[in-house]
Amino acid sequence: MKLARAKARGLCGGEEWTDTNLLDRMKDVGFKDRDYFDYCIKLTYAYSHINATSLIWGEVYDDPRLSNQKFTPEAIYGVTAQMLGHVIKALNCKFTDHFTEYNDIWNQIKVDKDIRTKMEKVKNTFDKNIVT
Amino acid sequence: MLDSEFEAMGRSIPNATILDKYLVASIYKAVRLTNAINTLCDSGITDEALPILRSLIEHTINMCWITNKDTSARLRQYINDLGTGAFGK
């Protein structure tokens, strides 16, 4: 009964809990294309929900390509630092000239440019193993 | 870095608005999320840091979106998103 009521109100599991469209908001604040969305947002979504992409397949398939495709801490540090730069810039919008170091942060980091290639390799290898 | 900037501001915001309070709460959250990510990565638990990274990304985009333009209306919308009617969906 409780479940039926929840369904009627559209409250069942897996549904969005806000009306937020993150991609629209990213475009609004200056992200020019979908790359960042596709390879950060979708990827982290996969890990939040522990879907097949996020399992450590290298532990069960004897394939060196799999065991070498994990994320490096440096890649995650890079994205984290980028986000902190944006946070500080947002603070500076309100408290003008108090938080001007966001450019320093962005200049100091180097995001892992191979993130897309790595993920494609992982996905392709995974698909291949499932078929065989 | 942030600590010295808040120190320079006297660690207080006279007549703080709801936007001021939101920003202070948000920066506090961003720093905690960053510390959590760094702690996991420093311990070699890299993949498991990704859900927290997503939280940081979404939190950051929201902050940028609110401060970018139409700030009052957007802040109101952000707060209403987390209203009792929507909470827990």
mmCIF file of N, CA, C and O in Angstrom, chain A residues 52 55-69 120-132:
data_model
loop_
_atom_site.group_PDB
_atom_site.id
_atom_site.type_symbol
_atom_site.label_atom_id
_atom_site.label_comp_id
_atom_site.label_asym_id
_atom_site.label_seq_id
_atom_site.Cartn_x
_atom_site.Cartn_y
_atom_site.Cartn_z
ATOM 1 N N ALA A 52 28.361 -1.919 -13.650
ATOM 2 C CA ALA A 52 29.392 -2.856 -14.101
ATOM 3 C C ALA A 52 30.719 -2.166 -14.417
ATOM 4 O O ALA A 52 31.790 -2.747 -14.238
ATOM 5 N N LEU A 55 33.244 -2.072 -11.390
ATOM 6 C CA LEU A 55 33.830 -3.244 -10.740
ATOM 7 C C LEU A 55 35.290 -3.411 -11.147
ATOM 8 O O LEU A 55 35.702 -2.957 -12.218
ATOM 9 N N ILE A 56 36.040 -4.074 -10.290
ATOM 10 C CA ILE A 56 37.472 -4.239 -10.547
ATOM 11 C C ILE A 56 37.660 -5.541 -11.311
ATOM 12 O O ILE A 56 38.010 -6.581 -10.757
ATOM 13 N N TRP A 57 37.410 -5.485 -12.618
ATOM 14 C CA TRP A 57 37.415 -6.694 -13.450
ATOM 15 C C TRP A 57 38.801 -7.307 -13.566
ATOM 16 O O TRP A 57 38.942 -8.506 -13.833
ATOM 17 N N GLY A 58 39.817 -6.492 -13.366
ATOM 18 C CA GLY A 58 41.181 -7.013 -13.428
ATOM 19 C C GLY A 58 41.455 -8.087 -12.387
ATOM 20 O O GLY A 58 42.390 -8.869 -12.515
ATOM 21 N N GLU A 59 40.629 -8.124 -11.340
ATOM 22 C CA GLU A 59 40.808 -9.129 -10.295
ATOM 23 C C GLU A 59 40.262 -10.499 -10.701
ATOM 24 O O GLU A 59 40.618 -11.516 -10.101
ATOM 25 N N VAL A 60 39.379 -10.531 -11.694
ATOM 26 C CA VAL A 60 38.769 -11.815 -12.068
ATOM 27 C C VAL A 60 39.098 -12.243 -13.497
ATOM 28 O O VAL A 60 38.907 -13.407 -13.854
ATOM 29 N N TYR A 61 39.557 -11.305 -14.325
ATOM 30 C CA TYR A 61 40.003 -11.663 -15.679
ATOM 31 C C TYR A 61 41.510 -11.480 -15.751
ATOM 32 O O TYR A 61 42.023 -10.424 -15.343
ATOM 33 N N ASP A 62 42.173 -12.498 -16.243
ATOM 34 C CA ASP A 62 43.627 -12.435 -16.325
ATOM 35 C C ASP A 62 44.026 -11.677 -17.590
ATOM 36 O O ASP A 62 44.396 -12.266 -18.602
ATOM 37 N N ASP A 63 43.875 -10.393 -17.530
ATOM 38 C CA ASP A 63 44.189 -9.561 -18.681
ATOM 39 C C ASP A 63 44.907 -8.307 -18.181
ATOM 40 O O ASP A 63 44.322 -7.512 -17.446
ATOM 41 N N PRO A 64 46.173 -8.174 -18.520
ATOM 42 C CA PRO A 64 46.954 -7.046 -17.977
ATOM 43 C C PRO A 64 46.378 -5.689 -18.333
ATOM 44 O O PRO A 64 46.590 -4.706 -17.628
ATOM 45 N N ARG A 65 45.623 -5.636 -19.431
ATOM 46 C CA ARG A 65 45.051 -4.338 -19.810
ATOM 47 C C ARG A 65 44.066 -3.847 -18.755
ATOM 48 O O ARG A 65 43.929 -2.664 -18.512
ATOM 49 N N LEU A 66 43.343 -4.792 -18.153
ATOM 50 C CA LEU A 66 42.349 -4.391 -17.158
ATOM 51 C C LEU A 66 43.005 -3.883 -15.885
ATOM 52 O O LEU A 66 42.596 -2.872 -15.342
ATOM 53 N N SER A 67 44.014 -4.592 -15.423
ATOM 54 C CA SER A 67 44.601 -4.206 -14.145
ATOM 55 C C SER A 67 45.343 -2.878 -14.232
ATOM 56 O O SER A 67 45.650 -2.272 -13.216
ATOM 57 N N ASN A 68 45.628 -2.441 -15.456
ATOM 58 C CA ASN A 68 46.373 -1.196 -15.603
ATOM 59 C C ASN A 68 45.476 0.007 -15.901
ATOM 60 O O ASN A 68 45.976 1.081 -16.191
ATOM 61 N N GLN A 69 44.175 -0.177 -15.851
ATOM 62 C CA GLN A 69 43.294 0.904 -16.293
ATOM 63 C C GLN A 69 42.631 1.656 -15.149
ATOM 64 O O GLN A 69 41.677 2.370 -15.352
ATOM 65 N N GLU A 120 37.704 4.388 -22.471
ATOM 66 C CA GLU A 120 37.274 3.649 -23.672
ATOM 67 C C GLU A 120 37.932 2.279 -23.696
ATOM 68 O O GLU A 120 37.303 1.288 -24.041
ATOM 69 N N LYS A 121 39.194 2.221 -23.325
ATOM 70 C CA LYS A 121 39.898 0.941 -23.302
ATOM 71 C C LYS A 121 39.264 -0.007 -22.295
ATOM 72 O O LYS A 121 39.075 -1.188 -22.560
ATOM 73 N N VAL A 122 38.963 0.504 -21.130
ATOM 74 C CA VAL A 122 38.337 -0.331 -20.101
ATOM 75 C C VAL A 122 37.009 -0.872 -20.608
ATOM 76 O O VAL A 122 36.713 -2.065 -20.510
ATOM 77 N N LYS A 123 36.212 0.003 -21.194
ATOM 78 C CA LYS A 123 34.890 -0.402 -21.652
ATOM 79 C C LYS A 123 35.005 -1.443 -22.780
ATOM 80 O O LYS A 123 34.312 -2.459 -22.765
ATOM 81 N N ASN A 124 35.895 -1.192 -23.736
ATOM 82 C CA ASN A 124 36.046 -2.130 -24.851
ATOM 83 C C ASN A 124 36.501 -3.503 -24.375
ATOM 84 O O ASN A 124 35.994 -4.535 -24.825
ATOM 85 N N THR A 125 37.438 -3.525 -23.456
ATOM 86 C CA THR A 125 37.939 -4.795 -22.951
ATOM 87 C C THR A 125 36.849 -5.532 -22.199
ATOM 88 O O THR A 125 36.688 -6.744 -22.325
ATOM 89 N N PHE A 126 36.090 -4.784 -21.435
ATOM 90 C CA PHE A 126 34.993 -5.382 -20.675
ATOM 91 C C PHE A 126 33.961 -6.000 -21.609
ATOM 92 O O PHE A 126 33.548 -7.139 -21.445
ATOM 93 N N ASP A 127 33.566 -5.243 -22.647
ATOM 94 C CA ASP A 127 32.581 -5.755 -23.605
ATOM 95 C C ASP A 127 33.078 -7.039 -24.260
ATOM 96 O O ASP A 127 32.346 -8.005 -24.408
ATOM 97 N N LYS A 128 34.344 -7.034 -24.623
ATOM 98 C CA LYS A 128 34.931 -8.187 -25.312
ATOM 99 C C LYS A 128 34.886 -9.423 -24.411
ATOM 100 O O LYS A 128 34.525 -10.518 -24.834
ATOM 101 N N ASN A 129 35.225 -9.247 -23.150
ATOM 102 C CA ASN A 129 35.241 -10.378 -22.223
ATOM 103 C C ASN A 129 33.858 -10.934 -21.964
ATOM 104 O O ASN A 129 33.682 -12.140 -21.786
ATOM 105 N N ILE A 130 32.881 -10.077 -21.931
ATOM 106 C CA ILE A 130 31.514 -10.533 -21.688
ATOM 107 C C ILE A 130 31.029 -11.386 -22.859
ATOM 108 O O ILE A 130 30.386 -12.418 -22.682
ATOM 109 N N VAL A 131 31.367 -10.979 -24.074
ATOM 110 C CA VAL A 131 30.930 -11.726 -25.265
ATOM 111 C C VAL A 131 31.570 -13.100 -25.298
ATOM 112 O O VAL A 131 30.918 -14.110 -25.564
ATOM 113 N N THR A 132 32.859 -13.193 -24.986
ATOM 114 C CA THR A 132 33.525 -14.492 -25.026
ATOM 115 C C THR A 132 33.220 -15.236 -23.745
ATOM 116 O O THR A 132 33.085 -16.371 -23.694
#
